[in-house]
XYZ file of C-alpha atoms in Angstrom:
307
model
C 0.000 0.000 0.000
C 1.360 3.433 -0.945
C 2.027 6.174 1.584
C -0.790 8.278 0.100
C -3.280 5.422 0.561
C -2.154 4.863 4.141
C -2.428 8.593 4.740
C -5.965 8.545 3.329
C -6.948 5.769 5.738
C -5.305 7.680 8.602
C -7.256 10.816 7.697
C -10.502 8.810 7.646
C -9.751 7.537 11.162
C -9.088 11.091 12.342
C -12.345 12.350 10.823
C -14.325 9.523 12.431
C -12.594 9.843 15.780
C -13.082 13.581 16.105
C -16.712 13.251 15.089
C -17.308 11.384 18.357
C -15.453 13.866 20.586
C -18.377 16.278 21.151
C -20.679 13.334 21.836
C -18.458 12.069 24.647
C -17.848 15.585 25.990
C -21.549 16.347 26.294
C -22.348 12.908 27.697
C -19.745 13.353 30.451
C -20.301 17.020 31.217
C -22.454 16.452 34.307
C -19.792 14.250 35.894
C -16.740 16.492 35.483
C -15.674 20.083 35.092
C -14.242 20.801 31.596
C -10.580 20.601 32.627
C -10.863 17.401 34.639
C -12.923 15.726 31.954
C -10.350 16.536 29.281
C -7.555 15.350 31.586
C -9.222 12.010 32.308
C -9.993 11.468 28.626
C -6.349 12.168 27.792
C -5.351 9.706 30.505
C -7.190 7.079 28.481
C -5.110 8.039 25.458
C -1.913 7.710 27.493
C -2.912 4.235 28.734
C -3.116 3.137 25.100
C -0.283 5.083 23.478
C 2.527 4.512 25.972
C 2.443 0.676 25.796
C 1.924 0.873 22.026
C 4.932 3.160 21.552
C 7.121 1.066 23.864
C 6.195 -2.030 21.890
C 6.500 -0.711 18.325
C 8.364 2.640 18.486
C 10.698 2.356 21.478
C 13.628 4.278 19.940
C 11.389 6.923 18.342
C 9.503 7.297 21.640
C 12.775 7.911 23.482
C 13.793 10.400 20.797
C 10.522 12.307 21.264
C 11.254 12.646 25.000
C 14.714 13.948 24.160
C 13.230 16.696 21.940
C 11.503 18.788 24.639
C 11.144 22.044 22.705
C 8.665 20.875 20.015
C 6.812 18.504 22.352
C 6.477 21.152 25.096
C 5.280 23.805 22.650
C 2.764 21.418 21.115
C 1.634 20.214 24.539
C 1.081 23.698 25.976
C -0.826 24.684 22.849
C -2.845 21.502 23.125
C -3.710 22.044 26.806
C -5.166 25.493 26.156
C -6.814 24.338 22.914
C -8.438 21.290 24.528
C -9.663 23.370 27.470
C -11.215 25.949 25.160
C -12.722 23.218 22.974
C -14.286 21.413 25.933
C -15.657 24.648 27.432
C -17.121 25.546 24.035
C -18.915 22.212 23.790
C -20.220 22.578 27.370
C -21.980 25.831 26.445
C -23.020 24.827 22.939
C -24.539 21.870 21.120
C -22.247 19.141 19.840
C -22.992 19.809 16.168
C -22.746 23.586 16.473
C -19.450 23.241 18.305
C -18.052 21.036 15.554
C -19.075 23.506 12.861
C -17.914 26.701 14.583
C -14.337 25.511 14.850
C -14.203 25.060 11.067
C -12.914 28.606 10.968
C -9.653 26.705 11.446
C -9.644 26.007 7.676
C -8.503 29.503 6.605
C -6.349 29.797 9.739
C -4.438 26.622 8.882
C -4.258 27.683 5.226
C -2.655 30.987 6.223
C -0.059 29.354 8.486
C 0.624 26.624 5.916
C 1.228 29.235 3.214
C 3.839 30.884 5.391
C 5.622 27.675 6.382
C 5.227 25.061 3.618
C 6.326 25.964 0.100
C 4.744 22.805 -1.370
C 1.259 23.948 -0.290
C 1.424 27.485 -1.696
C 0.270 26.560 -5.218
C -2.965 25.263 -3.687
C -3.480 28.041 -1.180
C -2.866 30.972 -3.549
C -5.239 29.584 -6.186
C -8.300 31.890 -6.590
C -10.703 28.986 -6.126
C -9.043 28.090 -2.848
C -9.346 31.712 -1.696
C -13.024 31.816 -2.670
C -13.590 28.524 -0.880
C -11.926 29.874 2.249
C -14.054 33.036 2.186
C -17.181 30.915 1.824
C -15.978 28.859 4.779
C -15.651 31.972 6.932
C -19.076 33.256 5.838
C -20.660 29.871 6.471
C -19.111 29.733 9.929
C -20.485 33.208 10.689
C -23.993 32.081 9.762
C -23.607 29.045 11.948
C -23.032 31.238 14.998
C -26.611 32.388 14.637
C -28.979 30.593 16.984
C -32.460 31.843 17.932
C -32.477 31.872 21.709
C -33.815 33.713 24.687
C -31.988 36.765 26.021
C -30.791 34.878 29.074
C -28.969 32.368 26.813
C -26.825 35.002 25.097
C -23.985 34.987 27.674
C -23.588 31.227 27.299
C -23.552 31.332 23.512
C -21.083 34.223 23.631
C -18.771 32.206 25.883
C -19.029 29.176 23.610
C -18.213 31.187 20.478
C -15.145 32.791 22.064
C -13.892 29.461 23.392
C -14.401 27.642 20.091
C -12.753 30.362 18.025
C -9.776 30.400 20.399
C -9.591 26.629 20.008
C -9.648 26.983 16.217
C -6.813 29.533 16.235
C -4.659 27.380 18.499
C -5.443 24.368 16.330
C -3.879 26.227 13.416
C -0.651 26.587 15.397
C -0.780 23.000 16.669
C -1.510 21.574 13.230
C 1.154 23.422 11.238
C 3.874 23.160 13.866
C 3.005 19.485 14.266
C 3.542 18.859 10.558
C 6.746 20.899 10.638
C 8.050 18.743 13.501
C 7.031 15.442 11.893
C 8.689 16.382 8.600
C 11.982 17.248 10.258
C 12.375 15.381 13.542
C 9.784 13.019 15.004
C 7.502 10.159 13.978
C 3.856 11.224 14.489
C 2.764 8.355 16.767
C 5.516 8.526 19.430
C 5.481 12.313 19.138
C 1.830 12.410 20.118
C 2.489 9.740 22.739
C 4.763 12.207 24.527
C 2.386 15.115 23.884
C -0.486 13.140 25.413
C 1.512 12.608 28.633
C 2.368 16.302 29.004
C -1.174 17.321 28.029
C -2.714 14.984 30.616
C -0.557 16.483 33.371
C -1.429 20.031 32.299
C -5.170 19.400 32.081
C -5.363 17.604 35.442
C -3.440 20.468 37.090
C -5.907 22.957 35.592
C -8.751 20.785 36.839
C -7.302 20.763 40.353
C -6.750 24.519 40.577
C -9.506 25.919 38.338
C -12.091 23.165 38.129
C -14.200 21.137 40.520
C -12.225 17.936 41.119
C -14.638 16.897 43.866
C -17.237 16.171 41.170
C -15.031 13.412 39.772
C -14.934 11.710 43.179
C -18.708 11.229 43.065
C -18.756 9.900 39.491
C -19.564 6.232 39.054
C -17.051 3.635 37.925
C -18.902 3.243 34.632
C -18.586 6.984 33.944
C -14.844 6.865 34.632
C -14.473 3.890 32.291
C -16.418 5.681 29.545
C -14.218 8.762 30.007
C -11.065 6.666 29.707
C -12.459 4.795 26.710
C -13.291 8.105 25.006
C -9.569 8.814 24.888
C -8.916 5.900 22.540
C -10.418 6.712 19.124
C -11.157 10.469 19.486
C -7.736 11.291 20.980
C -5.041 8.602 20.727
C -5.976 7.288 17.288
C -7.360 10.522 15.812
C -4.433 12.786 16.709
C -1.741 10.281 15.741
C -3.532 9.482 12.482
C -3.994 13.136 11.624
C -0.323 13.981 12.156
C 0.551 11.105 9.829
C -2.065 12.120 7.247
C -1.057 15.774 6.999
C 2.599 14.743 6.754
C 1.805 13.148 3.376
C -1.335 14.973 2.198
C -0.774 18.529 3.426
C -2.273 20.559 6.258
C -4.685 22.643 4.176
C -6.119 19.590 2.396
C -6.598 17.540 5.569
C -8.241 20.381 7.474
C -10.678 20.962 4.642
C -11.889 17.368 4.834
C -12.470 17.728 8.572
C -15.605 19.617 7.560
C -17.235 16.199 7.450
C -17.058 16.053 11.260
C -20.249 18.049 11.962
C -22.348 15.888 9.688
C -21.251 12.684 11.424
C -21.520 14.300 14.854
C -25.007 15.610 14.129
C -26.229 12.190 13.032
C -25.209 10.557 16.305
C -26.200 13.556 18.426
C -29.744 13.358 17.065
C -30.008 9.916 18.647
C -29.005 11.231 22.091
C -30.305 14.777 22.648
C -33.573 16.440 21.730
C -31.972 19.900 21.585
C -29.522 18.790 18.894
C -30.838 20.566 15.836
C -29.738 23.298 13.467
C -31.931 26.148 12.334
C -32.566 26.941 8.665
C -29.934 29.689 8.731
C -27.427 27.303 10.273
C -28.128 24.713 7.600
C -27.584 27.403 4.953
C -24.278 28.169 6.671
C -23.420 24.470 6.547
C -24.140 24.371 2.805
C -21.995 27.429 2.154
C -19.173 25.993 4.251
C -19.325 22.683 2.397
C -19.402 24.473 -0.947
C -16.247 26.321 -0.001
C -14.547 23.067 0.942
C -15.594 21.419 -2.327
C -13.940 24.290 -4.203
C -10.764 23.699 -2.222
C -10.837 19.962 -2.995
C -11.419 20.585 -6.699
C -8.529 23.031 -6.739
C -6.153 20.525 -5.183
C -7.318 17.818 -7.559
C -6.643 20.042 -10.587
C -3.226 21.024 -9.256
C -2.290 17.338 -8.805
C -3.518 16.516 -12.285
C -1.501 19.300 -13.844
C 1.661 18.526 -11.872
C 4.136 16.031 -13.350
C 4.746 12.869 -11.302
């Protein structure tokens, strides 16, 4: 199997895994504060990744520990990003949260243009620019949600948190690809990041959260929280770092637009308040149209480029 095919499978795993993240976050929100929940979920990722890396990537895992600058930077970015993401989902619906952070598409495109020369032919194409503008406009429409006056502060908090998460994702994504291309294998790299991130999130939970809530949670809730760190965190992050290494950051982030559709399908089965208004669906259509333009642009560029 070629590297591009493996990268395509890895990207599919990342898309699927991250589609379940808001579902788990909302399901567990009554049992934990946002920081503690994220920390426990990341603990589940650590329980999987550390033995896996020791078994299959022992030398690369050791190398990742010996490269503290990129792993620390990525971990700190990830701690703040995950906290903002979880807070945003707490004060939003799962589907709306997934869609709002798609503002990360133009953010990642901008950073990728600055850093990666091989992605500039895609990013500077007029159709890519139009697609990005449509993505921003679609995201703006998706912020709209008819609600009572007393709900405005919560929606405002969610929007700020999710947009902060999207901006930090741009940094995390592009610097992650930069590091993978030059120094570290994506799986052991994220194995180390997951350890540092878990420590950071649990410390935030202790000082800023309500750790006493976790004490009263049932064993089944704790097991679900740990399990939720497997596909949506351990597999999704490692797979995504591998995928963007071979397919490009801008391309991979565009395809993440599929997350809200998958999330919304499963959320409909769990919560009655999981619905999008007509305006939000229009925003979804515009956002998807923008992403289709980006995909078509990349396809044409590949076709025109000599092998």
